[in-house]
Amino acid sequence: KHPDPSLGSLKNVAFLLVLCSLVFDGAASGFFCINKSFVGYLSSVPRRSTGCLIEQLSEEKYECMVCCDIIRLMAPVWSCQSCYHVFHLNCIKKWARSPASQADAEGWRCPACQNVALKQPTSYTCFCGKVTNPEWQRSEIPHSCGNMCGKKRSGVDCNHPCNILCHPGPCPQCPAFVTKSCICGKTSQPMRCGQGTVLQCDKVCGAILNCADHTCAQVCHSGACQPCQLQVQQVCYCGVTTREVLCGTDKEGFDGSGHFSCEKTCGLMLNCEAHRCQQVCHHGRCQPCPRSPSLVKTCPCGQTPLTKLLDLGYSERRSCSDPIPSCGKTCNKPLACGSSDTIHLCEKLCHEGSCGPCSLTSTIRCRCGCKTKEVPCELVFTCEKRCNKKRSCGRHKCGELCCVNSEHKCLLICGYKLNCGLHRCQETCHRGNCDPCWQSSFDELTCHCGLTVLYPPIACGTKPPECKNMCTRRHECDHPVFHNCHSEEKCPPCTYLTQKWCMGKHEQRSNIPCHLQDISCGLTCNKILPCENHRCRRICHRGECLADGSCQQPCVLPRPDCGHPCSAPCHPGSSCPRTTCTAKVSVQCDCGRRKERVVCTEATSSYQRYAAIAMASKLSDMQLGDSMDIGPLLTKKEAKQTRLECDQECATLERNRRLADALQIDTSADPFNIRSTSVYSDSLKDDARFSLYKSLMDVSHCFPPMNREHRKIIHELAEVYAVESVSYDSEPKRNVVITAQKGKSACPNSTLTSLIERETTARAPPPIAHIKQHSSNTWSKMVKEEPVIDYFDVQD
């Protein structure tokens, strides 16, 4: 039943029946949507992958595995016949041409199931392959032709084609009923053609086994019967060796007495009853005796017939035991030695048996074929080259001389430690890991405290069991134990928090784990060293302060000449060495303007040079009759004060000082507050230099909000330039507006502009002296030059 009567056509009904048959044997259930105008509700009906494919393709929810994009209803597609994945036709074409899809053999691999296909996809066909470029119909499955599928079903024995409409995914099982026989063919029953179960009855098979003597005792089974499992005893052809094998083994080789060859000499007595068979254990009867008079017609070397020898008086042979007469000639049988160009012949006289060793030499190759050499034919030539091939273990080399082995088996003992860690592998050297240790113990294995037990048998190398109880071992400290019972000999360190002194006994620290022994407080050791002149400068440490040697700190004793520290490495018990003093001292010129820091040695030499010059000048005065005092030049205190020479700046300052004294000018006075500390910041000074004057050029200008000190500067400058200034608003947004009226300001606009440009270029405000001398209606009278003082750059 369907709620929409407009979809009751025969094709829609058939399509719904197809869907029901597709989802008959699956594992899920739910809604199935064909399109917006047809919604079929399949309640509690399981469905298979075919139903999922139809649903996702119809709702445009299926993604192409190559481009990861949705497959639209009208997009050309291609479906894999192995895994039934659906791809865009263009995507699968690009994939088939890409190097990543190429298989080892000819063909390309499906990106989903990796199935190798020989033919590349070229056209857009329906799922059953009958129609090329199928048109999409709203009432049909997308990308299908709408006709009967007709493909062969997956069943091996099924001959019925698929009878549902063209669809994606695998065809459903064949619903037809057929009569099938069981495996052994004794019973039969009707069942579905597509059903994969195999019929098996409960009767004994009874088929003749491979030995042809016994029958199969298994219940109805598939495939060939198992070989006969009975053990029988077989004898070789010569009757010497026996073996126990499965019944039916080498059945075709039975000759009435034996079943196999033992590869030994036959040894059976021949018909002559004088000799035994020298052939390898063989099938059938033995050959006649090779020394029989009926078979031997020539002498042993084969050059002379026995009939000629009989004419010469030799007796005729009556049995195989009679000796074969010799012709007396050289044997001349070809020997195994020699080469292709030279054949060695036997040099003995005609004889029975094998020819003796050759007395000649031959150029032969060694066994491995590496070298050639001329050696006596009776010797076997082997070269001295060692085989470098790996043995079967893969670790050792063969190492044999002139090796001809095809399989280089390693005969050494492995000797590696087994997984137990106690024993070593006793097998021959092999590849891969060694087998587990086969030894085991039949004693109980307990933990240290004995509360947890493992019962035998216990494999070799098994560790004691893990115990959840507290450790019962004896510990060095008396603190509580917080760790479990363990099999290790050493217990974990104690982490109980205690108070401990540092290594240098400077302070007692808290919250220190018990197992920590050497605690450093991070302070300087400061202990008196053995020299008794210094203290240890190392950070809190263990052991002696001077464990590495004597004290190496600089000596602090004063020098006798300059009083500076000695600074040599500590030398207790001995006088200070006479070395150059490297201490820094301050020197200055006579007026005190120049000041420098120099090495003490340079300062002393400089003072000596200064004293010599001073004494020379005094001596010149003494020649004129004046007296002098040379005491200050010879004292140690004066010697420490080295003098620098005054430069031109010093002379200028001295001249200004004398001029000020002569004019009675008080140099301590500061009329312009030059040396006072400025309360204004550098940014404010810059604004006053470059921004203020440029703003005064306008008829009216409004300054941004500022504090009281900044506003005070603007009001003072405005008063100087006869510009009106008014403060507006309240704190903290109080600002200043200045207005320059034509005819009322201190100077015309053009003159003020040129003045501001000149002062801005010079990076200094107009001189105050100029401002004080100008009148109210003229600016051109400011011609008197006075010292220029930067009003906004006041500093010490």
Short mmCIF file of C-alpha atoms in Angstrom, two decimals, residues 168-562:
data_model
loop_
_atom_site.label_atom_id
_atom_site.label_comp_id
_atom_site.label_asym_id
_atom_site.label_seq_id
_atom_site.Cartn_x
_atom_site.Cartn_y
_atom_site.Cartn_z
CA PRO A 168 23.82 -1.01 -8.46
CA GLY A 169 25.62 -3.45 -6.19
CA PRO A 170 25.55 -7.26 -6.28
CA CYS A 171 22.61 -9.20 -7.61
CA PRO A 172 20.43 -10.89 -4.96
CA GLN A 173 20.49 -14.62 -4.48
CA CYS A 174 18.52 -16.72 -6.93
CA PRO A 175 15.05 -17.45 -5.45
CA ALA A 176 14.36 -20.49 -7.71
CA PHE A 177 14.01 -23.98 -6.14
CA VAL A 178 16.17 -26.84 -7.48
CA THR A 179 16.89 -30.38 -6.35
CA LYS A 180 20.43 -30.78 -5.02
CA SER A 181 22.29 -33.90 -3.98
CA CYS A 182 24.49 -34.24 -0.96
CA ILE A 183 28.25 -34.40 -1.25
CA CYS A 184 28.47 -38.16 -1.49
CA GLY A 185 25.44 -38.31 -3.80
CA LYS A 186 23.44 -40.75 -1.72
CA THR A 187 20.62 -38.34 -0.77
CA SER A 188 18.95 -35.28 -2.40
CA GLN A 189 16.41 -32.59 -1.42
CA PRO A 190 14.89 -29.39 -2.90
CA MET A 191 16.46 -26.02 -1.93
CA ARG A 192 16.93 -22.51 -3.32
CA CYS A 193 19.34 -22.20 -6.21
CA GLY A 194 21.21 -19.28 -4.67
CA GLN A 195 21.53 -20.82 -1.23
CA GLY A 196 25.20 -21.35 -0.48
CA THR A 197 24.84 -24.15 2.07
CA VAL A 198 26.20 -27.56 1.07
CA LEU A 199 24.10 -30.65 1.74
CA GLN A 200 25.75 -33.26 3.90
CA CYS A 201 24.12 -36.52 4.98
CA ASP A 202 25.02 -38.64 8.01
CA LYS A 203 26.06 -41.78 6.10
CA VAL A 204 29.57 -43.24 5.78
CA CYS A 205 31.35 -42.43 2.51
CA GLY A 206 32.60 -46.03 1.79
CA ALA A 207 34.71 -45.06 -1.25
CA ILE A 208 37.83 -47.07 -2.15
CA LEU A 209 40.97 -45.37 -0.79
CA ASN A 210 44.26 -44.90 -2.63
CA CYS A 211 45.63 -48.21 -1.40
CA ALA A 212 42.77 -50.08 -3.17
CA ASP A 213 42.50 -52.36 -0.14
CA HIS A 214 40.49 -50.28 2.32
CA THR A 215 37.38 -48.04 2.15
CA CYS A 216 36.76 -44.49 3.50
CA ALA A 217 35.25 -44.51 7.00
CA GLN A 218 34.41 -40.78 7.12
CA VAL A 219 30.88 -39.37 7.12
CA CYS A 220 29.66 -37.67 3.90
CA HIS A 221 32.35 -35.09 3.08
CA SER A 222 33.48 -32.76 0.32
CA GLY A 223 36.56 -33.22 -1.85
CA ALA A 224 38.66 -36.32 -2.33
CA CYS A 225 38.96 -38.89 0.41
CA GLN A 226 41.96 -38.74 2.69
CA PRO A 227 44.81 -41.21 1.99
CA CYS A 228 44.75 -44.45 3.93
CA GLN A 229 46.19 -43.81 7.40
CA LEU A 230 47.08 -47.42 8.27
CA GLN A 231 50.79 -48.09 8.92
CA VAL A 232 52.33 -51.03 7.01
CA GLN A 233 55.88 -52.40 6.80
CA GLN A 234 57.58 -52.50 3.36
CA VAL A 235 60.78 -54.22 2.19
CA CYS A 236 63.26 -52.92 -0.40
CA TYR A 237 63.88 -54.76 -3.67
CA CYS A 238 67.01 -56.50 -2.37
CA GLY A 239 65.27 -57.52 0.85
CA VAL A 240 67.86 -55.97 3.19
CA THR A 241 66.13 -52.77 4.38
CA THR A 242 62.59 -52.34 5.74
CA ARG A 243 60.50 -49.23 6.47
CA GLU A 244 57.15 -48.38 8.07
CA VAL A 245 54.94 -46.13 5.92
CA LEU A 246 51.27 -45.38 5.23
CA CYS A 247 49.31 -47.98 3.38
CA GLY A 248 49.38 -47.32 -0.39
CA THR A 249 52.80 -45.64 -0.47
CA ASP A 250 54.82 -46.60 -3.63
CA LYS A 251 52.11 -49.02 -4.61
CA GLU A 252 52.97 -48.71 -8.31
CA GLY A 253 56.61 -49.69 -7.62
CA PHE A 254 55.78 -53.12 -6.11
CA ASP A 255 57.44 -55.91 -8.10
CA GLY A 256 56.18 -58.82 -6.07
CA SER A 257 58.94 -58.82 -3.47
CA GLY A 258 59.81 -55.19 -2.68
CA HIS A 259 58.39 -51.69 -2.87
CA PHE A 260 61.39 -49.30 -2.94
CA SER A 261 65.14 -49.06 -3.55
CA CYS A 262 67.44 -48.72 -0.54
CA GLU A 263 70.19 -47.18 -2.77
CA LYS A 264 72.71 -49.81 -1.59
CA THR A 265 74.51 -52.49 -3.59
CA CYS A 266 72.12 -55.30 -4.45
CA GLY A 267 74.44 -58.18 -3.38
CA LEU A 268 72.10 -60.95 -4.50
CA MET A 269 73.71 -64.13 -5.82
CA LEU A 270 73.67 -64.28 -9.61
CA ASN A 271 72.68 -67.31 -11.62
CA CYS A 272 76.33 -68.37 -11.89
CA GLU A 273 76.31 -68.88 -8.12
CA ALA A 274 79.88 -67.56 -8.03
CA HIS A 275 79.40 -63.77 -8.12
CA ARG A 276 76.96 -61.32 -6.59
CA CYS A 277 75.05 -58.45 -8.22
CA GLN A 278 77.01 -55.17 -8.07
CA GLN A 279 74.17 -52.92 -9.18
CA VAL A 280 72.30 -50.57 -6.86
CA CYS A 281 69.16 -52.08 -5.29
CA HIS A 282 66.91 -52.32 -8.32
CA HIS A 283 63.47 -53.30 -9.50
CA GLY A 284 62.98 -56.76 -10.99
CA ARG A 285 65.45 -59.63 -11.44
CA CYS A 286 69.25 -59.19 -11.54
CA GLN A 287 71.15 -59.15 -14.83
CA PRO A 288 73.21 -62.23 -15.92
CA CYS A 289 76.81 -62.44 -14.70
CA PRO A 290 78.97 -60.05 -16.79
CA ARG A 291 81.87 -62.61 -16.78
CA SER A 292 79.77 -65.34 -18.31
CA PRO A 293 81.62 -67.12 -21.25
CA SER A 294 78.61 -66.41 -23.42
CA LEU A 295 78.98 -62.64 -22.86
CA VAL A 296 82.79 -62.18 -22.89
CA LYS A 297 84.07 -62.39 -26.51
CA THR A 298 87.31 -60.35 -26.36
CA CYS A 299 90.35 -59.91 -24.18
CA PRO A 300 90.10 -57.43 -21.24
CA CYS A 301 91.32 -54.50 -23.36
CA GLY A 302 88.90 -55.39 -26.16
CA GLN A 303 91.51 -55.30 -28.94
CA THR A 304 91.78 -59.06 -29.67
CA PRO A 305 88.90 -61.60 -30.02
CA LEU A 306 89.15 -64.71 -27.85
CA THR A 307 88.96 -66.88 -30.97
CA LYS A 308 92.40 -65.60 -32.05
CA LEU A 309 93.78 -66.26 -28.60
CA LEU A 310 92.45 -69.83 -28.78
CA ASP A 311 94.38 -70.32 -32.00
CA LEU A 312 97.51 -69.18 -30.18
CA GLY A 313 97.10 -71.94 -27.61
CA TYR A 314 95.05 -70.30 -24.83
CA SER A 315 92.57 -72.64 -23.15
CA GLU A 316 88.87 -72.08 -23.65
CA ARG A 317 86.83 -70.59 -20.76
CA ARG A 318 84.25 -72.96 -19.32
CA SER A 319 82.75 -70.81 -16.53
CA CYS A 320 82.60 -67.26 -15.29
CA SER A 321 85.30 -68.03 -12.73
CA ASP A 322 87.92 -68.76 -15.38
CA PRO A 323 90.32 -65.89 -16.02
CA ILE A 324 89.98 -63.91 -19.21
CA PRO A 325 93.18 -64.38 -21.30
CA SER A 326 95.27 -61.25 -21.99
CA CYS A 327 96.50 -60.31 -25.43
CA GLY A 328 99.74 -58.81 -24.08
CA LYS A 329 99.26 -55.45 -25.81
CA THR A 330 99.05 -52.03 -24.22
CA CYS A 331 95.59 -51.41 -22.77
CA ASN A 332 95.08 -47.98 -24.46
CA LYS A 333 91.67 -47.47 -22.86
CA PRO A 334 90.83 -43.73 -22.59
CA LEU A 335 91.15 -42.42 -19.07
CA ALA A 336 88.99 -39.86 -17.34
CA CYS A 337 91.83 -37.33 -17.19
CA GLY A 338 93.17 -35.22 -20.04
CA SER A 339 91.35 -32.53 -21.96
CA SER A 340 89.29 -32.07 -25.09
CA ASP A 341 92.46 -31.75 -27.18
CA THR A 342 94.57 -34.42 -25.48
CA ILE A 343 93.21 -37.81 -24.48
CA HIS A 344 95.20 -39.86 -21.98
CA LEU A 345 95.32 -43.63 -22.56
CA CYS A 346 96.09 -46.46 -20.16
CA GLU A 347 99.75 -47.49 -20.49
CA LYS A 348 99.42 -50.86 -18.75
CA LEU A 349 99.32 -54.16 -20.56
CA CYS A 350 95.96 -55.71 -21.23
CA HIS A 351 94.43 -56.39 -17.82
CA GLU A 352 91.23 -57.03 -15.97
CA GLY A 353 89.63 -54.56 -13.59
CA SER A 354 89.92 -50.79 -13.64
CA CYS A 355 92.84 -48.95 -15.15
CA GLY A 356 95.40 -47.57 -12.72
CA PRO A 357 96.23 -43.91 -12.11
CA CYS A 358 97.62 -41.85 -14.98
CA SER A 359 101.27 -40.81 -14.77
CA LEU A 360 100.83 -37.73 -17.01
CA THR A 361 99.85 -34.17 -16.12
CA SER A 362 96.79 -32.19 -17.18
CA THR A 363 95.74 -28.55 -17.16
CA ILE A 364 92.53 -28.73 -15.26
CA ARG A 365 90.22 -26.40 -13.39
CA CYS A 366 89.70 -26.59 -9.70
CA ARG A 367 86.46 -27.87 -8.27
CA CYS A 368 84.86 -24.44 -8.01
CA GLY A 369 86.05 -23.44 -11.52
CA CYS A 370 87.92 -20.37 -10.31
CA LYS A 371 91.53 -21.26 -11.33
CA THR A 372 93.30 -23.56 -13.78
CA LYS A 373 96.64 -25.31 -13.22
CA GLU A 374 98.76 -28.12 -14.64
CA VAL A 375 98.90 -30.93 -12.07
CA PRO A 376 99.43 -34.69 -12.12
CA CYS A 377 96.34 -36.53 -13.23
CA GLU A 378 96.30 -38.67 -10.11
CA LEU A 379 95.82 -35.59 -7.88
CA VAL A 380 92.63 -33.64 -7.27
CA PHE A 381 93.27 -29.90 -7.78
CA THR A 382 91.64 -27.52 -5.30
CA CYS A 383 92.37 -23.77 -5.25
CA GLU A 384 93.07 -21.65 -2.18
CA LYS A 385 90.09 -19.35 -2.60
CA ARG A 386 87.74 -19.29 0.36
CA CYS A 387 84.01 -19.17 -0.22
CA ASN A 388 82.49 -15.83 0.85
CA LYS A 389 78.86 -16.83 0.53
CA LYS A 390 76.60 -16.66 3.55
CA ARG A 391 75.62 -19.86 5.22
CA SER A 392 72.03 -20.86 5.81
CA CYS A 393 71.97 -18.92 9.10
CA GLY A 394 72.63 -15.64 7.27
CA ARG A 395 75.29 -14.58 9.82
CA HIS A 396 78.43 -16.63 9.09
CA LYS A 397 80.37 -17.06 5.89
CA CYS A 398 81.14 -20.48 4.42
CA GLY A 399 84.94 -20.07 4.49
CA GLU A 400 85.70 -23.45 2.82
CA LEU A 401 88.50 -23.78 0.26
CA CYS A 402 87.37 -24.33 -3.33
CA CYS A 403 83.76 -24.76 -2.24
CA VAL A 404 81.35 -26.57 -4.56
CA ASN A 405 78.39 -26.83 -2.20
CA SER A 406 75.09 -25.55 -3.49
CA GLU A 407 73.61 -25.27 0.01
CA HIS A 408 75.94 -23.76 2.57
CA LYS A 409 74.60 -25.25 5.77
CA CYS A 410 75.88 -23.79 9.02
CA LEU A 411 77.04 -26.44 11.46
CA LEU A 412 77.98 -24.06 14.30
CA ILE A 413 76.03 -23.94 17.54
CA CYS A 414 73.81 -20.86 17.87
CA GLY A 415 74.81 -20.02 21.46
CA TYR A 416 72.53 -17.00 21.79
CA LYS A 417 70.89 -16.36 25.14
CA LEU A 418 67.27 -17.49 25.26
CA ASN A 419 64.39 -15.35 26.43
CA CYS A 420 64.84 -16.67 29.97
CA GLY A 421 68.26 -14.98 30.18
CA LEU A 422 69.78 -18.05 31.88
CA HIS A 423 70.41 -20.60 29.13
CA ARG A 424 71.80 -20.50 25.61
CA CYS A 425 70.44 -21.97 22.39
CA GLN A 426 72.00 -25.37 21.64
CA GLU A 427 70.62 -25.73 18.12
CA THR A 428 72.65 -25.24 14.98
CA CYS A 429 72.96 -21.65 13.83
CA HIS A 430 69.64 -20.58 12.31
CA ARG A 431 67.69 -17.62 11.02
CA GLY A 432 65.16 -15.68 13.07
CA ASN A 433 64.57 -15.77 16.79
CA CYS A 434 65.51 -18.71 18.93
CA ASP A 435 62.80 -20.95 20.29
CA PRO A 436 61.65 -20.29 23.86
CA CYS A 437 63.53 -22.03 26.62
CA TRP A 438 62.01 -25.47 27.11
CA GLN A 439 63.28 -25.89 30.66
CA SER A 440 60.78 -25.41 33.44
CA SER A 441 60.65 -25.63 37.20
CA PHE A 442 58.24 -27.62 39.34
CA ASP A 443 58.78 -25.57 42.47
CA GLU A 444 56.47 -22.84 43.65
CA LEU A 445 57.57 -19.27 42.78
CA THR A 446 56.73 -16.70 45.45
CA CYS A 447 57.27 -12.99 45.95
CA HIS A 448 59.72 -11.71 48.57
CA CYS A 449 57.19 -11.67 51.38
CA GLY A 450 55.75 -15.07 50.38
CA LEU A 451 52.10 -14.00 50.27
CA THR A 452 51.73 -14.23 46.46
CA VAL A 453 52.49 -17.63 44.88
CA LEU A 454 52.79 -19.02 41.33
CA TYR A 455 52.22 -22.78 41.16
CA PRO A 456 54.24 -25.17 38.91
CA PRO A 457 55.03 -25.86 36.20
CA ILE A 458 56.84 -22.54 35.80
CA ALA A 459 58.66 -21.67 32.58
CA CYS A 460 62.33 -20.83 32.83
CA GLY A 461 62.94 -17.10 33.26
CA THR A 462 59.54 -16.30 34.77
CA LYS A 463 59.78 -13.31 37.11
CA PRO A 464 58.34 -13.48 40.62
CA PRO A 465 54.66 -12.55 40.82
CA GLU A 466 53.58 -8.99 41.48
CA CYS A 467 52.51 -8.51 45.09
CA LYS A 468 50.06 -5.84 46.28
CA ASN A 469 51.20 -5.92 49.92
CA MET A 470 53.60 -3.47 51.54
CA CYS A 471 57.32 -4.16 51.36
CA THR A 472 58.66 -6.05 54.40
CA ARG A 473 62.39 -5.62 53.73
CA ARG A 474 64.67 -3.95 56.25
CA HIS A 475 65.22 -0.29 55.38
CA GLU A 476 67.97 2.13 56.37
CA CYS A 477 65.57 4.68 57.88
CA ASP A 478 62.63 4.31 60.27
CA HIS A 479 60.14 6.25 58.14
CA PRO A 480 56.85 4.68 57.04
CA VAL A 481 57.01 2.45 53.93
CA PHE A 482 54.83 3.49 50.98
CA HIS A 483 55.90 1.02 48.24
CA ASN A 484 54.69 -2.52 47.52
CA CYS A 485 56.58 -5.79 47.79
CA HIS A 486 59.08 -6.14 44.94
CA SER A 487 61.56 -8.64 43.54
CA GLU A 488 64.43 -6.16 43.04
CA GLU A 489 67.20 -6.30 45.63
CA LYS A 490 67.26 -2.52 46.17
CA CYS A 491 64.20 -0.74 47.49
CA PRO A 492 63.00 2.52 45.92
CA PRO A 493 64.40 5.66 47.60
CA CYS A 494 62.55 6.96 50.64
CA THR A 495 60.61 10.12 49.85
CA TYR A 496 59.52 11.00 53.39
CA LEU A 497 59.95 14.76 53.93
CA THR A 498 62.48 15.67 56.64
CA GLN A 499 64.64 18.55 57.89
CA LYS A 500 68.32 18.46 56.91
CA TRP A 501 71.32 20.72 57.21
CA CYS A 502 72.99 21.91 54.04
CA MET A 503 76.47 20.65 53.16
CA GLY A 504 78.15 23.77 54.55
CA LYS A 505 76.07 23.78 57.78
CA HIS A 506 74.73 27.24 56.93
CA GLU A 507 71.03 26.59 57.47
CA GLN A 508 68.57 23.79 58.16
CA ARG A 509 66.11 23.26 55.34
CA SER A 510 62.64 21.69 55.54
CA ASN A 511 60.64 19.43 53.19
CA ILE A 512 63.71 17.53 51.99
CA PRO A 513 63.14 13.89 50.84
CA CYS A 514 64.89 11.39 53.06
CA HIS A 515 67.00 9.85 50.26
CA LEU A 516 68.64 13.18 49.36
CA GLN A 517 71.96 13.43 51.24
CA ASP A 518 73.86 16.43 49.88
CA ILE A 519 71.73 19.59 50.15
CA SER A 520 73.01 22.91 48.90
CA CYS A 521 71.53 26.11 50.31
CA GLY A 522 72.82 28.21 47.40
CA LEU A 523 74.81 30.57 49.66
CA THR A 524 78.53 31.28 49.53
CA CYS A 525 80.59 28.95 51.72
CA ASN A 526 82.54 31.85 53.39
CA LYS A 527 84.73 29.56 55.51
CA ILE A 528 88.27 30.78 56.38
CA LEU A 529 90.79 29.06 54.13
CA PRO A 530 94.04 27.54 55.49
CA CYS A 531 95.94 30.65 54.36
CA GLU A 532 93.92 32.63 57.00
CA ASN A 533 93.77 35.59 54.62
CA HIS A 534 90.78 34.63 52.46
CA ARG A 535 87.38 33.02 52.72
CA CYS A 536 85.94 30.30 50.44
CA ARG A 537 83.96 31.84 47.59
CA ARG A 538 82.36 28.60 46.34
CA ILE A 539 78.66 27.92 46.63
CA CYS A 540 77.70 25.61 49.49
CA HIS A 541 79.57 22.38 48.73
CA ARG A 542 80.64 19.04 50.14
CA GLY A 543 84.14 18.15 51.29
CA GLU A 544 87.11 20.45 51.81
CA CYS A 545 87.14 23.94 50.40
CA LEU A 546 90.58 23.48 48.76
CA ALA A 547 90.35 19.85 47.71
CA ASP A 548 92.00 20.62 44.35
CA GLY A 549 95.07 22.53 45.65
CA SER A 550 96.20 25.69 47.44
CA CYS A 551 94.41 29.03 47.61
CA GLN A 552 94.55 30.97 44.35
CA GLN A 553 92.70 34.11 45.40
CA PRO A 554 94.49 37.47 44.91
CA CYS A 555 96.61 38.70 47.82
CA VAL A 556 95.13 41.68 49.72
CA LEU A 557 98.32 42.90 51.48
CA PRO A 558 99.20 46.55 50.61
CA ARG A 559 102.20 47.30 48.43
CA PRO A 560 104.97 49.27 50.17
CA ASP A 561 105.29 51.88 47.41
CA CYS A 562 101.72 52.68 46.39
#
